[in-house]
Tab-separated table of C-alpha atoms in Angstrom:
chain	number	residue	atom	x	y	z
A	1	UNK	CA	144.842	50.486	-103.036
A	2	UNK	CA	146.978	53.393	-101.987
A	3	UNK	CA	145.413	53.802	-98.565
A	4	UNK	CA	145.556	50.084	-97.849
A	5	UNK	CA	149.240	49.919	-98.789
A	6	UNK	CA	150.061	52.870	-96.555
A	7	UNK	CA	148.034	51.459	-93.679
A	8	UNK	CA	149.717	48.064	-93.698
A	9	UNK	CA	153.250	49.240	-94.442
A	10	UNK	CA	153.207	52.086	-91.898
A	11	UNK	CA	151.756	49.945	-89.110
A	12	UNK	CA	154.298	47.137	-89.581
A	13	UNK	CA	157.212	48.971	-87.886
A	14	UNK	CA	154.831	50.163	-85.170
A	15	UNK	CA	154.072	46.592	-84.131
A	16	UNK	CA	157.749	45.646	-84.203
A	17	UNK	CA	158.660	48.576	-81.926
A	18	UNK	CA	155.727	47.856	-79.601
A	19	UNK	CA	156.798	44.214	-79.386
A	20	UNK	CA	160.341	45.147	-78.422
A	21	UNK	CA	159.088	47.663	-75.856
A	22	UNK	CA	156.719	45.054	-74.475
A	23	UNK	CA	159.625	42.691	-74.085
A	24	UNK	CA	161.674	45.329	-72.296
A	25	UNK	CA	158.861	46.194	-69.901
A	26	UNK	CA	158.221	42.532	-69.046
A	27	UNK	CA	161.938	41.616	-68.908
A	28	UNK	CA	161.342	39.172	-71.778
A	29	UNK	CA	159.739	36.679	-69.387
A	30	UNK	CA	156.398	36.441	-71.188
A	31	UNK	CA	157.258	34.946	-74.595
A	32	UNK	CA	153.918	35.348	-76.334
A	33	UNK	CA	153.974	39.142	-76.240
A	34	UNK	CA	157.496	39.921	-77.336
A	35	UNK	CA	157.356	37.278	-80.064
A	36	UNK	CA	153.722	37.610	-81.130
A	37	UNK	CA	153.525	41.375	-81.512
A	38	UNK	CA	156.514	41.659	-83.893
A	39	UNK	CA	155.108	38.712	-85.838
A	40	UNK	CA	151.919	40.732	-86.300
A	41	UNK	CA	154.153	43.470	-87.720
A	42	UNK	CA	155.715	40.951	-90.090
A	43	UNK	CA	152.269	39.832	-91.243
A	44	UNK	CA	151.277	43.462	-91.785
A	45	UNK	CA	154.410	43.960	-93.895
A	46	UNK	CA	153.640	40.848	-95.949
A	47	UNK	CA	150.084	42.001	-96.672
A	48	UNK	CA	151.331	45.512	-97.502
A	49	UNK	CA	153.971	44.131	-99.879
A	50	UNK	CA	151.361	41.936	-101.582
A	51	UNK	CA	149.037	44.914	-102.033
A	52	UNK	CA	151.899	47.049	-103.374
A	53	UNK	CA	152.863	44.383	-105.912
A	54	UNK	CA	149.237	43.862	-106.916
A	55	UNK	CA	148.672	47.604	-107.344
A	56	UNK	CA	151.436	47.682	-109.964
A	57	UNK	CA	149.666	45.087	-112.107
A	58	UNK	CA	146.098	46.429	-112.060
A	59	UNK	CA	144.553	49.709	-113.083
A	60	UNK	CA	143.926	52.300	-110.366
A	61	UNK	CA	140.590	51.965	-108.623
A	62	UNK	CA	138.084	54.836	-108.482
A	63	UNK	CA	138.772	55.075	-104.730
A	64	UNK	CA	142.396	56.010	-105.455
A	65	UNK	CA	141.469	59.048	-107.570
A	66	UNK	CA	141.220	62.145	-105.376
A	67	UNK	CA	138.961	63.825	-107.943
A	68	UNK	CA	136.931	60.662	-108.525
A	69	UNK	CA	133.168	60.632	-108.627
A	70	UNK	CA	130.780	58.028	-107.241
A	71	UNK	CA	129.694	57.096	-110.761
A	72	UNK	CA	133.170	55.791	-111.585
A	73	UNK	CA	132.605	52.852	-109.260
A	74	UNK	CA	129.300	51.870	-110.859
A	75	UNK	CA	128.831	48.588	-112.652
A	76	UNK	CA	129.162	44.924	-111.866
A	77	UNK	CA	131.161	44.169	-108.755
A	78	UNK	CA	131.080	40.404	-109.132
A	79	UNK	CA	128.747	37.452	-109.287
A	80	UNK	CA	126.917	36.669	-106.082
A	81	UNK	CA	124.419	33.943	-105.322
A	82	UNK	CA	121.843	35.561	-103.053
A	83	UNK	CA	119.799	32.379	-102.510
A	84	UNK	CA	122.658	29.930	-102.128
A	85	UNK	CA	122.514	27.409	-99.297
A	86	UNK	CA	126.143	26.316	-99.686
A	87	UNK	CA	127.618	28.939	-97.302
A	88	UNK	CA	125.327	27.541	-94.606
A	89	UNK	CA	126.620	24.038	-95.350
A	90	UNK	CA	130.224	25.237	-95.089
A	91	UNK	CA	129.527	27.083	-91.839
A	92	UNK	CA	127.851	23.992	-90.394
A	93	UNK	CA	130.827	21.875	-91.420
A	94	UNK	CA	133.183	24.363	-89.752
A	95	UNK	CA	131.099	24.228	-86.572
A	96	UNK	CA	131.268	20.433	-86.611
A	97	UNK	CA	135.027	20.553	-87.198
A	98	UNK	CA	135.568	22.919	-84.262
A	99	UNK	CA	133.329	20.730	-82.153
A	100	UNK	CA	135.702	17.924	-83.019
A	101	UNK	CA	138.522	19.762	-81.257
A	102	UNK	CA	136.573	19.490	-78.018
A	103	UNK	CA	134.857	16.123	-78.458
A	104	UNK	CA	137.224	13.948	-80.429
A	105	UNK	CA	139.382	13.906	-83.526
A	106	UNK	CA	136.978	11.655	-85.419
A	107	UNK	CA	134.366	14.455	-85.396
A	108	UNK	CA	136.973	16.800	-86.918
A	109	UNK	CA	137.381	14.423	-89.849
A	110	UNK	CA	133.613	14.289	-90.383
A	111	UNK	CA	133.496	18.096	-90.396
A	112	UNK	CA	136.378	18.217	-92.863
A	113	UNK	CA	134.633	15.849	-95.278
A	114	UNK	CA	131.389	17.834	-95.027
A	115	UNK	CA	133.342	21.042	-95.586
A	116	UNK	CA	134.924	19.691	-98.768
A	117	UNK	CA	131.494	18.631	-100.043
A	118	UNK	CA	130.091	22.091	-99.249
A	119	UNK	CA	133.020	23.861	-100.892
A	120	UNK	CA	132.752	21.810	-104.070
A	121	UNK	CA	129.008	22.484	-104.167
A	122	UNK	CA	129.543	26.213	-103.737
A	123	UNK	CA	132.269	26.426	-106.386
A	124	UNK	CA	130.292	24.469	-108.965
A	125	UNK	CA	126.901	25.984	-108.145
A	126	UNK	CA	126.589	27.782	-111.473
A	127	UNK	CA	128.434	25.168	-113.548
A	128	UNK	CA	126.340	23.752	-116.340
A	129	UNK	CA	128.970	21.428	-117.773
A	130	UNK	CA	132.042	21.876	-119.908
A	131	UNK	CA	130.283	22.493	-123.214
A	132	UNK	CA	127.088	24.208	-122.060
A	133	UNK	CA	125.872	27.243	-123.963
């Protein structure tokens, strides 16, 4: 995580300085730029701080070792469901919800309900019950 921490923490002051310079060049008349750009810097600092705190609690990754070999990263990377239809259901629900912003608020609520159903289905896709063996 070393490179990610450096990337986020070093770019945070850059965005703050660029936001102030943007405000100076536009005479602070355009509020989105001189407020939004420093807020991006604040978000970068928050992500960098989170990564720095997380890096203290976990073991170093193979990517952080300068003398590391490709074999060190071998093994299971997680559990993935290659034939799952639930991501399609969630994406369809998100499309319906965004359609609701243009058509009417009632469509947004329908998309939200479908999204919750899709999310619950995706989370419990491999669940076989509390006491399954």
